[in-house]
Amino acid sequence: MELRQLRYFVAVCEELSFSRAASRNYLSQSAISHQIARLEAELSVTLFDRSTRRVVPTDAADRLAPIARQMLALEELAFAAVQPDGHRIRLAANMSFANRAMAAIAVMRDAHPDAEVDFIIRDFAARVASVRSGDVDIALIRGSLPDSEAGGRTRLAVRRLWSEDLVVVVSEKHPLADGNSVDLQQLSRYPLLLPSLAQQRLLRSVIDDAFVAAGLQVRWGAPIAPDRTAVAELVNHPDAWTVLYAGETTPGVRALPMSPGMLQVEVNGVERADEPTSPLLTELVEVLVRGPDS
């Protein structure tokens, strides 16, 4: 059993898709499928029920997943333990922050050739847990933390960094696709496709609040299943619309210009509250806030 196989296994568990897990790890789908098959053969179990439309973790996968995450966390702690203090920063985020994060890292490496800045891909819960454990120095999140998560033995601090506009996207066959701009009044006529409230509370709250403030009501479409993407669903529902975070790619759909600030989310940094911020981390945050176009 190899740690990379566990890393790929965890990615498939979280993405519920071999293709998305492969993209997340910069591999081909066949390569990641091969490694998962080797892991299954070594363990003598089936980890995923596969079909043409769905990837479902088995009971064995559910039991293995927390152990795999612990082993991967120990690997990262081992690497972190041997690095010189003050010369390494570990930034956790998800892929929607990748463009901005990599641009900031490039600036930091030009300014500090001896420093190392790592970009760690993790889901929301894992990012927060990694800050609390000391595995990463700062995590980027959208929205804030519940008080129950910010407290505890290791207190967390949430620092407001910047705001970003949501991007409205529609199918190229949507009635509004050829317009020069769009507003909430126009969007209220069409169904909005997003994951369920349990999976995507932040976006639903931001959009709902904006419509209420404008005296309008969101026309909610059916929730998007966990193994589907919003953009893919627009192909099946060309009269619907959805939103993406700034920087996410949108092949095959049309982005609709909106007035700045109409649909906006806050980006925050999560850090350990009781530890001093290093000069290198302070500089990284400043570069991130300025953005890639500064």
Coordinates of C-alpha atoms in Angstrom, one line a residue:
M1 CA 0.0 0.0 0.0
E2 CA 1.4 3.4 -1.0
L3 CA 0.5 6.8 0.4
R4 CA -0.2 8.1 -3.1
Q5 CA -2.8 5.4 -3.5
L6 CA -4.5 6.5 -0.4
R7 CA -4.3 10.1 -1.6
Y8 CA -6.1 9.1 -4.8
F9 CA -8.6 7.0 -2.9
V10 CA -9.5 10.0 -0.7
A11 CA -9.8 12.2 -3.7
V12 CA -12.3 9.8 -5.4
C13 CA -14.3 9.6 -2.1
E14 CA -14.5 13.4 -1.9
E15 CA -15.2 14.0 -5.6
L16 CA -17.4 11.0 -6.3
S17 CA -15.8 11.0 -9.7
F18 CA -12.7 9.4 -11.1
S19 CA -12.3 12.1 -13.7
R20 CA -12.5 14.9 -11.2
A21 CA -10.2 13.1 -8.8
A22 CA -7.7 12.7 -11.6
S23 CA -7.9 16.4 -12.5
R24 CA -7.4 17.3 -8.9
N25 CA -4.2 15.2 -8.8
Y26 CA -3.0 16.2 -12.3
L27 CA -3.3 12.7 -13.6
S28 CA -5.2 10.9 -16.4
Q29 CA -8.3 9.1 -15.4
S30 CA -6.8 5.8 -16.5
A31 CA -3.8 6.3 -14.2
I32 CA -5.9 7.0 -11.1
S33 CA -8.3 4.1 -11.9
H34 CA -5.3 1.8 -12.2
Q35 CA -3.9 2.9 -8.8
I36 CA -7.3 2.4 -7.1
A37 CA -7.6 -1.0 -8.7
R38 CA -4.2 -1.9 -7.3
L39 CA -5.3 -0.8 -3.9
E40 CA -8.5 -2.8 -4.1
A41 CA -6.5 -5.9 -5.2
E42 CA -4.0 -5.5 -2.3
L43 CA -6.9 -5.1 0.3
S44 CA -9.0 -7.8 -1.4
V45 CA -12.1 -5.5 -1.3
T46 CA -14.1 -3.4 -3.7
L47 CA -13.9 0.3 -2.6
F48 CA -16.3 1.8 -5.2
D49 CA -19.4 0.7 -6.9
R50 CA -18.9 2.1 -10.4
S51 CA -21.5 2.8 -13.1
T52 CA -21.6 5.1 -16.2
R53 CA -23.1 7.9 -14.2
R54 CA -22.2 7.3 -10.5
V55 CA -19.3 6.4 -8.3
V56 CA -20.5 5.2 -4.8
P57 CA -18.1 4.3 -1.9
T58 CA -18.7 0.9 -0.5
D59 CA -18.9 0.1 3.2
A60 CA -15.2 -0.9 3.1
A61 CA -14.4 2.5 1.6
D62 CA -16.3 4.3 4.4
R63 CA -14.3 2.4 7.0
L64 CA -11.0 3.1 5.2
A65 CA -11.5 6.8 4.5
P66 CA -10.9 8.2 8.0
I67 CA -7.8 6.0 8.4
A68 CA -6.5 7.1 5.1
R69 CA -6.9 10.8 6.0
Q70 CA -5.1 10.3 9.2
M71 CA -2.1 8.6 7.4
L72 CA -2.0 11.5 4.9
A73 CA -2.1 14.0 7.7
L74 CA 0.8 12.2 9.4
E75 CA 2.8 12.4 6.1
E76 CA 2.3 16.1 5.9
L77 CA 3.3 16.6 9.6
A78 CA 6.5 14.6 9.0
F79 CA 7.4 16.9 6.1
A80 CA 6.5 20.0 8.1
A81 CA 8.6 18.8 11.1
V82 CA 11.9 18.9 9.3
Q83 CA 11.5 22.3 7.6
P84 CA 13.4 25.3 8.9
D85 CA 11.1 27.6 11.0
G86 CA 10.1 30.8 9.3
H87 CA 11.0 29.7 5.8
R88 CA 8.0 27.6 4.9
I89 CA 4.3 28.6 4.7
R90 CA 1.5 26.1 4.1
L91 CA -1.7 27.6 2.5
A92 CA -4.8 25.4 2.4
A93 CA -7.7 26.1 0.0
N94 CA -9.8 24.4 -2.6
M95 CA -9.3 24.4 -6.4
S96 CA -11.4 27.5 -6.9
F97 CA -8.6 29.5 -5.3
A98 CA -5.9 27.9 -7.4
N99 CA -5.3 30.7 -9.9
R100 CA -5.0 33.4 -7.3
A101 CA -3.0 31.3 -4.9
M102 CA -0.4 30.2 -7.5
A103 CA 0.0 33.8 -8.7
A104 CA 0.7 34.9 -5.1
I105 CA 3.1 32.0 -4.6
A106 CA 5.0 33.0 -7.8
V107 CA 5.4 36.5 -6.4
M108 CA 6.6 35.2 -3.1
R109 CA 9.2 32.9 -4.6
D110 CA 10.6 35.7 -6.7
A111 CA 10.9 37.9 -3.6
H112 CA 12.2 35.1 -1.3
P113 CA 14.1 32.4 -3.3
D114 CA 15.0 30.5 -0.1
A115 CA 11.4 30.3 1.2
E116 CA 8.9 27.6 0.4
V117 CA 5.2 28.2 0.0
D118 CA 2.9 25.1 -0.3
F119 CA -0.6 25.2 -1.8
I120 CA -2.6 22.3 -0.2
I121 CA -6.0 21.3 -1.7
R122 CA -8.5 20.4 1.0
D123 CA -12.3 20.6 1.5
F124 CA -13.7 23.1 4.0
A125 CA -13.7 20.9 7.1
A126 CA -10.2 19.5 6.4
R127 CA -8.9 23.1 5.9
V128 CA -10.2 24.2 9.3
A129 CA -8.9 21.0 11.0
S130 CA -5.5 21.5 9.4
V131 CA -5.2 25.0 10.8
R132 CA -6.2 23.8 14.3
S133 CA -3.7 21.0 14.2
G134 CA -0.8 23.2 13.0
D135 CA -0.5 21.3 9.7
V136 CA -1.1 24.5 7.7
D137 CA -0.5 28.1 8.6
I138 CA -3.6 29.7 7.0
A139 CA -6.7 28.4 5.2
L140 CA -8.8 30.4 2.7
I141 CA -12.6 30.0 3.1
R142 CA -15.6 31.7 1.8
G143 CA -18.0 32.9 4.5
S144 CA -17.1 32.6 8.1
L145 CA -16.9 29.9 10.9
P146 CA -19.6 29.0 13.3
D147 CA -18.7 30.0 16.9
S148 CA -18.5 26.3 17.8
E149 CA -15.7 25.8 15.3
A150 CA -13.7 28.9 16.1
G151 CA -13.5 28.0 19.8
G152 CA -12.0 25.0 21.6
R153 CA -8.6 24.3 23.0
T154 CA -6.9 25.8 20.0
R155 CA -8.8 29.0 19.2
L156 CA -9.1 30.1 15.6
A157 CA -9.1 33.7 14.2
V158 CA -11.0 34.6 11.0
R159 CA -9.4 37.5 9.1
R160 CA -11.4 39.2 6.3
L161 CA -9.3 39.3 3.2
W162 CA -11.4 40.4 0.1
S163 CA -14.8 40.2 -1.5
E164 CA -15.4 38.6 -4.8
D165 CA -18.4 38.8 -7.2
L166 CA -20.1 35.6 -8.2
V167 CA -20.2 34.8 -11.9
V168 CA -23.7 34.0 -13.3
V169 CA -23.5 31.4 -16.1
V170 CA -26.2 29.9 -18.4
S171 CA -26.4 27.5 -21.3
E172 CA -25.6 29.0 -24.7
K173 CA -29.3 28.2 -25.5
H174 CA -30.6 30.2 -22.5
P175 CA -33.0 33.0 -23.5
L176 CA -30.7 35.6 -21.8
A177 CA -27.4 34.2 -23.2
D178 CA -27.0 36.9 -25.9
G179 CA -27.8 39.8 -23.6
N180 CA -25.2 42.5 -22.8
S181 CA -26.0 42.3 -19.1
V182 CA -28.3 40.7 -16.6
D183 CA -30.0 41.7 -13.4
L184 CA -31.8 40.0 -10.5
Q185 CA -35.2 40.9 -12.0
Q186 CA -34.4 39.0 -15.2
L187 CA -32.9 36.0 -13.3
S188 CA -36.0 35.7 -11.1
R189 CA -37.9 34.3 -14.1
Y190 CA -35.7 31.3 -14.4
P191 CA -34.8 28.3 -12.1
L192 CA -31.5 28.5 -10.2
L193 CA -29.6 25.2 -10.0
L194 CA -27.4 24.7 -7.0
P195 CA -26.5 21.8 -4.6
S196 CA -28.8 21.2 -1.7
L197 CA -28.8 23.5 1.3
A198 CA -26.9 20.9 3.3
Q199 CA -24.1 20.9 0.7
Q200 CA -24.0 24.6 -0.3
R201 CA -25.4 26.8 2.5
L202 CA -23.2 29.8 1.7
L203 CA -24.2 30.4 -1.9
R204 CA -27.9 29.8 -1.3
S205 CA -27.8 32.3 1.6
V206 CA -25.9 35.0 -0.4
I207 CA -28.3 34.7 -3.3
D208 CA -31.4 34.5 -1.3
D209 CA -30.4 37.6 0.7
A210 CA -29.7 39.6 -2.5
F211 CA -33.1 38.7 -4.0
V212 CA -34.9 39.5 -0.8
A213 CA -33.2 42.9 -0.5
A214 CA -34.3 43.6 -4.1
G215 CA -37.9 42.7 -3.2
L216 CA -37.7 39.5 -5.4
Q217 CA -37.9 35.8 -4.9
V218 CA -35.5 33.1 -6.1
R219 CA -37.0 30.5 -8.3
W220 CA -35.2 27.4 -7.0
G221 CA -34.7 24.5 -9.3
A222 CA -34.2 20.9 -8.2
P223 CA -31.0 20.4 -6.0
I224 CA -28.0 19.2 -7.9
A225 CA -27.0 15.7 -6.9
P226 CA -23.6 15.2 -5.3
D227 CA -22.1 13.4 -8.3
R228 CA -23.2 16.1 -10.7
T229 CA -21.9 19.6 -11.4
A230 CA -23.9 22.8 -11.8
V231 CA -22.4 23.6 -15.2
A232 CA -23.2 20.1 -16.5
E233 CA -26.8 20.3 -15.4
L234 CA -27.2 23.5 -17.5
V235 CA -27.0 21.2 -20.6
N236 CA -30.0 19.3 -19.4
H237 CA -31.8 22.5 -18.2
P238 CA -31.0 25.2 -20.8
D239 CA -33.6 27.6 -19.3
A240 CA -31.8 27.5 -15.9
W241 CA -28.9 29.4 -14.5
T242 CA -26.2 28.9 -11.8
V243 CA -23.3 30.7 -10.3
L244 CA -19.5 30.1 -10.1
Y245 CA -16.8 31.6 -8.0
A246 CA -14.5 34.0 -9.8
G247 CA -11.6 32.2 -11.5
E248 CA -13.5 28.9 -12.1
T249 CA -13.5 27.8 -15.7
T250 CA -16.7 27.8 -17.6
P251 CA -16.3 25.8 -20.9
G252 CA -19.5 25.4 -22.9
V253 CA -21.5 28.0 -21.1
R254 CA -22.1 31.8 -21.3
A255 CA -21.0 34.1 -18.5
L256 CA -23.5 37.0 -17.9
P257 CA -22.2 40.4 -16.9
M258 CA -23.8 41.9 -13.7
S259 CA -23.3 45.1 -11.8
P260 CA -20.3 44.7 -9.4
G261 CA -21.4 43.8 -5.9
M262 CA -24.8 42.4 -6.9
L263 CA -23.9 38.9 -5.9
Q264 CA -20.9 38.9 -3.7
V265 CA -19.1 36.6 -1.1
E266 CA -16.5 37.4 1.4
V267 CA -13.2 35.5 1.4
N268 CA -11.5 35.0 4.8
G269 CA -8.3 33.6 6.2
V270 CA -8.4 31.2 9.1
E271 CA -5.4 31.1 11.4
R272 CA -4.6 30.0 14.9
A273 CA -5.5 32.9 17.2
D274 CA -2.8 32.4 19.9
E275 CA 0.2 32.2 17.7
P276 CA 2.1 35.2 16.2
T277 CA 1.9 35.7 12.5
S278 CA 5.3 35.3 10.8
P279 CA 6.6 38.1 8.5
L280 CA 6.5 35.7 5.6
L281 CA 2.9 34.8 6.2
T282 CA 1.9 38.5 6.6
E283 CA 3.5 39.2 3.2
L284 CA 1.8 36.3 1.5
V285 CA -1.6 37.5 2.8
E286 CA -0.9 41.0 1.5
V287 CA 0.0 39.6 -2.0
L288 CA -3.2 37.4 -2.0
V289 CA -5.4 40.4 -1.1
R290 CA -3.9 42.5 -3.9
G291 CA -4.8 39.8 -6.3
P292 CA -3.1 38.5 -9.5
D293 CA -3.8 41.7 -11.5
S294 CA -2.0 44.1 -9.1

